[in-house]
Every structure is written in structure tokens, then in C-alpha cells.
mmCIF file of C-alpha atoms in Angstrom:
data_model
loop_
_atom_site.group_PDB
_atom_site.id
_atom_site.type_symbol
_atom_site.label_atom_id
_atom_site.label_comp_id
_atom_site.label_asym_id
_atom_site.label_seq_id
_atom_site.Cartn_x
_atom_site.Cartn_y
_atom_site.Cartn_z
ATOM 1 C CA UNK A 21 0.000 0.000 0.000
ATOM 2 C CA UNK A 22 1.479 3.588 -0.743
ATOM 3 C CA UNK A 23 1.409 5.627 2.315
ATOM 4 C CA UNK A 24 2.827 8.192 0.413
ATOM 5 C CA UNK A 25 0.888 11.321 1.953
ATOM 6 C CA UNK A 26 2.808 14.020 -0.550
ATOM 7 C CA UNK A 27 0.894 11.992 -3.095
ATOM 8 C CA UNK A 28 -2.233 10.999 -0.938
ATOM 9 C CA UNK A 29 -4.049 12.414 2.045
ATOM 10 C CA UNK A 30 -3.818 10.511 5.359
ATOM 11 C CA UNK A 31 -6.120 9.258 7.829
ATOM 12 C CA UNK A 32 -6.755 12.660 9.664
ATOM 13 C CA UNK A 33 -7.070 14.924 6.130
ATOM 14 C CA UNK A 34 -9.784 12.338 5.147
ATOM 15 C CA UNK A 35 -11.482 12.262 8.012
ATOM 16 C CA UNK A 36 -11.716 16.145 7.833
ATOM 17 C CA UNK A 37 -12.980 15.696 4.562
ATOM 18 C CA UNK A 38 -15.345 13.642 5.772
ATOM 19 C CA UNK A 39 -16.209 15.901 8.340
ATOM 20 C CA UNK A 40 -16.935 18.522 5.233
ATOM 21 C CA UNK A 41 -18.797 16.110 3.001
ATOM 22 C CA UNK A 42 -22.360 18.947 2.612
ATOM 23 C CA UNK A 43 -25.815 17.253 2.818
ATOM 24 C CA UNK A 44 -26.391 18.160 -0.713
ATOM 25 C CA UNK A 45 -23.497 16.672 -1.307
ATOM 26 C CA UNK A 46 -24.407 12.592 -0.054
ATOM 27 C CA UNK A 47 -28.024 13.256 -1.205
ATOM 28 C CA UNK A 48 -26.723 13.615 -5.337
ATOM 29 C CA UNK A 49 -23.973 11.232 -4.171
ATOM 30 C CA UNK A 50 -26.874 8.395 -3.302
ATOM 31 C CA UNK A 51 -28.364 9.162 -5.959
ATOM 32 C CA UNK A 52 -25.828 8.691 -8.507
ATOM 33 C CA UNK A 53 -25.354 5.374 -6.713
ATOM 34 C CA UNK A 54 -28.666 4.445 -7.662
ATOM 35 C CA UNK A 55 -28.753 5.340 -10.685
ATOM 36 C CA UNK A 56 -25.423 2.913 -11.441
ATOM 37 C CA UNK A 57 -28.542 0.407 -10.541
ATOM 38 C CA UNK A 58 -26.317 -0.417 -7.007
ATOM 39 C CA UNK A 59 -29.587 -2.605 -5.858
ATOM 40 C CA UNK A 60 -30.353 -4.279 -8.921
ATOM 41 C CA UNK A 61 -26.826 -5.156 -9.896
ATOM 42 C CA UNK A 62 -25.926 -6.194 -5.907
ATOM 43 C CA UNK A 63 -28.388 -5.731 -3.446
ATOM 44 C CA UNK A 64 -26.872 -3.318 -1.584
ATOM 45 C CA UNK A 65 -28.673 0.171 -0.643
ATOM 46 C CA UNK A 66 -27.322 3.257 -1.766
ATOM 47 C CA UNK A 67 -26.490 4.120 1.691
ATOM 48 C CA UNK A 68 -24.393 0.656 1.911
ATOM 49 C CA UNK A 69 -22.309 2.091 -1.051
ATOM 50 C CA UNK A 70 -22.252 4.704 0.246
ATOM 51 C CA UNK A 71 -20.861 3.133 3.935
ATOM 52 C CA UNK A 72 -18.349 1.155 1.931
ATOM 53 C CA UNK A 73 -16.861 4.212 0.177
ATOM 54 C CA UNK A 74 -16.513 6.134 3.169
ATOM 55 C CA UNK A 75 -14.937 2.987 5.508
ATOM 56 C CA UNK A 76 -12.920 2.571 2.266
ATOM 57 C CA UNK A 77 -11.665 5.956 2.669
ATOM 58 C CA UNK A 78 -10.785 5.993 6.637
ATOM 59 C CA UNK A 79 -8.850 2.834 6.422
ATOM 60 C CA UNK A 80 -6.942 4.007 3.580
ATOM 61 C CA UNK A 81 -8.013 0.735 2.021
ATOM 62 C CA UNK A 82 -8.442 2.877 -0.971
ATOM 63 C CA UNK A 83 -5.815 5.968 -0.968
ATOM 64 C CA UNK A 84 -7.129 9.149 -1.596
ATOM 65 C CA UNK A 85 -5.384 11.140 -3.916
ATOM 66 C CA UNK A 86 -4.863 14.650 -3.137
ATOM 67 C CA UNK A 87 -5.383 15.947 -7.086
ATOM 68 C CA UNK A 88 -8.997 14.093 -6.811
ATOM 69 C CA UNK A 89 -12.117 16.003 -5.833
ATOM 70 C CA UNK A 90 -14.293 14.784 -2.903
ATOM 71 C CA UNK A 91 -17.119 14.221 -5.398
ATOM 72 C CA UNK A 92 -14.977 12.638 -7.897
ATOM 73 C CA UNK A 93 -13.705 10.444 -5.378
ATOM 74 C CA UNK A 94 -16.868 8.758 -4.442
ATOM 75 C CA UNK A 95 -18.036 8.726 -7.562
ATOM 76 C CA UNK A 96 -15.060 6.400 -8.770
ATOM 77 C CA UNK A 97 -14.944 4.007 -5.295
ATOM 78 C CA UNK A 98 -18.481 3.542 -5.438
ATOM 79 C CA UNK A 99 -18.701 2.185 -9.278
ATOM 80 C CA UNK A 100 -15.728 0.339 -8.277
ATOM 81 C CA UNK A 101 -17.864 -1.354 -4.596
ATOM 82 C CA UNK A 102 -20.660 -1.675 -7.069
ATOM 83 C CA UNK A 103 -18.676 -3.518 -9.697
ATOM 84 C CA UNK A 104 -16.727 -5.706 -7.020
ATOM 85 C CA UNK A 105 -20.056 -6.706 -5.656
ATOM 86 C CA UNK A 106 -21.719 -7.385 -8.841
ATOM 87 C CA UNK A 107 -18.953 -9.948 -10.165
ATOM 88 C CA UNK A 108 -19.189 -11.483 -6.452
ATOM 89 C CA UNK A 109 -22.892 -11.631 -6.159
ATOM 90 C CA UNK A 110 -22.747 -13.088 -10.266
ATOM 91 C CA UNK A 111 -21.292 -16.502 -8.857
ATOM 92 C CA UNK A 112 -23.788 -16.873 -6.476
ATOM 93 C CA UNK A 113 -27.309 -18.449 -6.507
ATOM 94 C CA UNK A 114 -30.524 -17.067 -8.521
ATOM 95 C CA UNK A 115 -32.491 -14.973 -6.788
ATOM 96 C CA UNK A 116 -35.845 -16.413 -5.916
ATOM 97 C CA UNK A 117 -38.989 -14.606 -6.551
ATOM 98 C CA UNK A 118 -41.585 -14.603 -3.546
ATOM 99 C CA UNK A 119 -43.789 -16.627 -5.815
ATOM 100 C CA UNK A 120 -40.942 -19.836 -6.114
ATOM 101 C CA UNK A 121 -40.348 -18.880 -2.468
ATOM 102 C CA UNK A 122 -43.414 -19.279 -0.502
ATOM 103 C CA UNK A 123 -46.749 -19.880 -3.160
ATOM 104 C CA UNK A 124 -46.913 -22.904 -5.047
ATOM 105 C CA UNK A 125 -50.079 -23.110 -7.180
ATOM 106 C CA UNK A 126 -50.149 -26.546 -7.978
ATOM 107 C CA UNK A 127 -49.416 -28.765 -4.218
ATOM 108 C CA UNK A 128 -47.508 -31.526 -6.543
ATOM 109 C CA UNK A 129 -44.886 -29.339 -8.173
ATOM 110 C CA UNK A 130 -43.422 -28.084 -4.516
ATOM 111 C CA UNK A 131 -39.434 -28.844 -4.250
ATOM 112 C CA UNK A 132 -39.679 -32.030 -1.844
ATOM 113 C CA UNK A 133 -37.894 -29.656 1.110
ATOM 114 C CA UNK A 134 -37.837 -26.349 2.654
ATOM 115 C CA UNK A 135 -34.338 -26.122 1.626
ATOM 116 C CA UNK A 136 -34.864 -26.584 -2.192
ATOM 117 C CA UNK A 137 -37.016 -24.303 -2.744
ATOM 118 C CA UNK A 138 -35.098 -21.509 -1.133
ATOM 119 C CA UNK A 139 -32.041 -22.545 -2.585
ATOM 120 C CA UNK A 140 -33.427 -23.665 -6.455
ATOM 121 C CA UNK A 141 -29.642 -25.371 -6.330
ATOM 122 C CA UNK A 142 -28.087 -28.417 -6.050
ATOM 123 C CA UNK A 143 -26.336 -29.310 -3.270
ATOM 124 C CA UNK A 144 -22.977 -29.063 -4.947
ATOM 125 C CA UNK A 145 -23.675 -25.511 -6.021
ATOM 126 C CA UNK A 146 -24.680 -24.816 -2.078
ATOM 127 C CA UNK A 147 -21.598 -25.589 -0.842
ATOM 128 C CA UNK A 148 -19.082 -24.370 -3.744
ATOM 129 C CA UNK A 149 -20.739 -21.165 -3.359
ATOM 130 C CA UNK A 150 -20.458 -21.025 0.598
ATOM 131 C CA UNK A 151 -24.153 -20.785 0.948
ATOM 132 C CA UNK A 152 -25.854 -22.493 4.051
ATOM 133 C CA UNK A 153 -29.025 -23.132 5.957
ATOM 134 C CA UNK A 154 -28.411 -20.601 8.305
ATOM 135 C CA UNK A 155 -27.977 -17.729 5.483
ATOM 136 C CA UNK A 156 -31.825 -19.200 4.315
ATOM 137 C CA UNK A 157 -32.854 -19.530 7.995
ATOM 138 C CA UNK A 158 -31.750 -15.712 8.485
ATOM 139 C CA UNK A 159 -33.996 -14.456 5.945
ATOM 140 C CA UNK A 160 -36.691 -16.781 6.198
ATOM 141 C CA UNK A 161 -36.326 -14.684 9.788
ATOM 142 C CA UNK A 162 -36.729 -11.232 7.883
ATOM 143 C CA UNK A 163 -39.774 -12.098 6.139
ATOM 144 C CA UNK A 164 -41.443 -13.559 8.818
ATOM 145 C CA UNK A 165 -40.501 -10.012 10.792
ATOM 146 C CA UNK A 166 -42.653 -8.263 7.921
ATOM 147 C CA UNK A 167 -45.809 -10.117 9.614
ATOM 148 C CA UNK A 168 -44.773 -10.559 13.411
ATOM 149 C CA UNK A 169 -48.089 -8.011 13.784
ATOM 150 C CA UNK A 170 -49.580 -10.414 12.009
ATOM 151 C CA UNK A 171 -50.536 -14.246 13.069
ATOM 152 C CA UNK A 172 -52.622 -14.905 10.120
ATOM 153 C CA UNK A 173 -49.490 -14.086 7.564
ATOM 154 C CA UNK A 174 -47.550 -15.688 10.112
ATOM 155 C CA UNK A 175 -49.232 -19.038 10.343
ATOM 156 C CA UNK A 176 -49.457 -18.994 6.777
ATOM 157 C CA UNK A 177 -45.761 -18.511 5.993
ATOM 158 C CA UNK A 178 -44.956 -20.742 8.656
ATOM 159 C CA UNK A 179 -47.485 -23.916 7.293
ATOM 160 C CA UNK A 180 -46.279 -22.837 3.561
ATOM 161 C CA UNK A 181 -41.887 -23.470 4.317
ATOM 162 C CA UNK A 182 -43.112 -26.716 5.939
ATOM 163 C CA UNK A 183 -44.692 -27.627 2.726
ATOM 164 C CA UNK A 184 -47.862 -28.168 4.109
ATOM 165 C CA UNK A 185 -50.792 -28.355 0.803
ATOM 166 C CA UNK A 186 -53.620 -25.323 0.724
ATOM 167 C CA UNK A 187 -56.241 -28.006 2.901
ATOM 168 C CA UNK A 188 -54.168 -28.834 5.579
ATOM 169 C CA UNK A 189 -53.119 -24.489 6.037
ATOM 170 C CA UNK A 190 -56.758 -24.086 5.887
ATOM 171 C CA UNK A 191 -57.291 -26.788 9.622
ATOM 172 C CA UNK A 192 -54.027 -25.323 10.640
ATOM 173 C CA UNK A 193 -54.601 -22.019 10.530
ATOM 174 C CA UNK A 194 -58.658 -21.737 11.183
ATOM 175 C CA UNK A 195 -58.887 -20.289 7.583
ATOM 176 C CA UNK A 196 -62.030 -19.652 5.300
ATOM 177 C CA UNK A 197 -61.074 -20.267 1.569
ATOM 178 C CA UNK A 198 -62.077 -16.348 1.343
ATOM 179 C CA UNK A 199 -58.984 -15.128 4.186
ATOM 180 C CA UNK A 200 -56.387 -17.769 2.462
ATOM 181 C CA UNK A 201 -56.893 -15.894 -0.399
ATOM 182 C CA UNK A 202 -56.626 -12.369 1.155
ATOM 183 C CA UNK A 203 -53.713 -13.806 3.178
ATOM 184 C CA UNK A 204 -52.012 -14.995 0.517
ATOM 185 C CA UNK A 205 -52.120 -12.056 -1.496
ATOM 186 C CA UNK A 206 -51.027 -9.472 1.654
ATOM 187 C CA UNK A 207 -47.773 -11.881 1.931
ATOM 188 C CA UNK A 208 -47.489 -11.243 -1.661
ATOM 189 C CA UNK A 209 -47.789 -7.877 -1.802
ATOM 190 C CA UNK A 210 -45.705 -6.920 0.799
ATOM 191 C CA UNK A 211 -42.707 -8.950 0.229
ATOM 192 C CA UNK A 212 -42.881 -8.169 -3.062
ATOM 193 C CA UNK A 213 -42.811 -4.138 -2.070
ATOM 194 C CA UNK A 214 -40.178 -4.885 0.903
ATOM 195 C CA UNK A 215 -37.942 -6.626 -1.554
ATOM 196 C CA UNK A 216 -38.319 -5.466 -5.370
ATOM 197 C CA UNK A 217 -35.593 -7.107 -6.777
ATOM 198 C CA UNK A 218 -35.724 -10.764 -4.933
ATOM 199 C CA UNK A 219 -34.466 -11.887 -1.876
ATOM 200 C CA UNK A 220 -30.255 -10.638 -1.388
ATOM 201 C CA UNK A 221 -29.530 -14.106 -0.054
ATOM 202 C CA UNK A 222 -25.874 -12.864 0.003
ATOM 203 C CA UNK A 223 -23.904 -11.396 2.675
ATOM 204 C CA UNK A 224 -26.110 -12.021 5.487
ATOM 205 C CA UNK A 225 -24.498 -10.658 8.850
ATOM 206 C CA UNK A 226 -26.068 -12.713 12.228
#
């Protein structure tokens, strides 16, 4: 690493600059992050970009060279964040929809476990790519969060990972064809808004 600070400003001039960084500034900043498609291409919020670039900064990961404007300078670490992710996240599984995640229209074309269905891998791919259980278990977590106001949503998700056919959720879960319907649909809908480009399975922190 060049520690060169004639060349490159150190740890205490960046934080300053930092310090400096207007409100104007990080609001066009975010949005030129989005516009680079940051959550399409990787998941990650503009303000996670935006996190990276600036931890990026402080620990000199990536030096900061004193000829290069503040703006400039986020500009060009968050394409790079954004392209790092992208050719990370390419390798990794297919995002699943809601619909392959939770609904299954017809009982006898569900994936025989939990697991497959998530995953829509085979087991070799799970482990080459370093994905596990607990990474699906974690966000089977955050969707059932969405609903924990919610016990109809939350009996239905619940009855639906454990593979359990539209009858047998309708004893389990005291439903009237009528509020399976409207349940179903409010899972839908709202995963579908909390997560508009599928489920990140990637880089799930516990």
C-alpha cells in the first residue's frame, strides 16, 4: 500500500474531509449510486455504497489522492464497490422470486424440502458457493418479521416453508377459503414491495 501522503491524504485529512462532506453533497452522491442500478446489480442500498466508500476511505483501504475532488472520489470508489459486488454476487445463486419462495399453485410441483425451494440449487452448487441453511434460515427470519403483527401471515408462511398443501393451512390455521386468499395475497404484496428485486440471499451478517 502507498502511504505516500505528498501523493495521498492521510487518515486525519480524510477524516476532515469527511467531516466537510455537505448534505447536498451525499443526497446527489446516493443518488448517482442508484442510478449505477447499485440494488439491482448487488443488493446493496445506496447508503451501503455509500458506507463502503466512506470505511474505504478511513482505512486508507483505498488511498485518496490529493489531485482528486471529494465528489470525484466517491463517484469512482463507489462504481468500483458496485462492480466488485456485482462480479461477487454473479457466482452466487438465482435470486428467488416470492412466488418460487413461498406460493406454489399446484401442491404436486413443490421442491420435496424447505431447503430446495429456497435454494433452487443443487447441493454441490450450495456448498461451492459457501451458501448455508443458516444464510436461508436468516432471511426466512426477515420475512417472517414483515408479519410478526400479524398471526394470520404468520401461520401462513410458517405452514407454507413446511410444505404443508392449501387443505391442511386451511385446519391449521382456522382459515375460510375467502382469508387464504386475502392472506395470501397481503404476503405477496408486501414482500414483493419490501424486496423489489428478490431476496439478497448474500452477505447475510447474524
Amino acid at each position: 500500500m502507498d502511504t505516500n501522503t505528498e501523493t495521498h491524504f492521510s487518515e486525519i485529512e480524510v477524516q476532515d474531509l469527511l467531516d466537510n462532506l455537505a448534505e447536498p453533497d451525499i443526497v446527489r452522491l446516493l443518488q448517482i449510486y442508484r442510478t449505477l442500478g447499485c440494488t439491482a446489480r448487488t443488493g446493496l442500498a445506496e447508503h451501503d455504497v455509500f458506507g463502503q466508500v466512506v470505511m474505504k476511505a478511513l482505512s486508507l483501504e483505498r488511498r485518496w489522492p490529493r489531485d482528486v475532488k471529494t465528489i470525484s472520489f466517491f463517484i469512482e470508489t463507489g462504481k468500483s464497490v458496485i462492480s466488485n459486488e456485482e462480479e461477487k454476487h454473479s457466482k452466487l445463486l438465482v435470486t428467488p422470486t416470492i412466488d418460487e419462495l413461498l406460493i406454489t399453485d399446484d401442491d404436486s410441483l413443490a421442491p420435496t424440502s424447505a431447503t430446495a425451494k429456497l435454494s433452487h440449487a443443487s447441493a454441490e452448487s450450495v456448498i461451492e458457493h459457501g451458501q448455508s441453511e443458516n444464510l436461508i434460515a436468516t432471511w426466512i427470519q426477515n420475512i417472517k418479521q414483515l408479519f410478526e403483527n400479524d398471526p394470520e401471515a404468520d401461520c401462513f408462511i410458517t405452514q407454507k416453508l413446511n410444505e404443508q398443501k392449501k387443505s391442511r393451512i386451511l385446519t391449521l390455521c382456522e382459515f375460510t377459503d375467502q382469508v387464504y386468499r386475502n392472506v395470501e395475497k397481503r404476503v405477496k404484496d408486501k414482500v414483493r414491495k419490501r424486496f423489489p428485486n428478490g431476496l439478497p440471499w448474500w452477505e447475510v451478517e447474524s
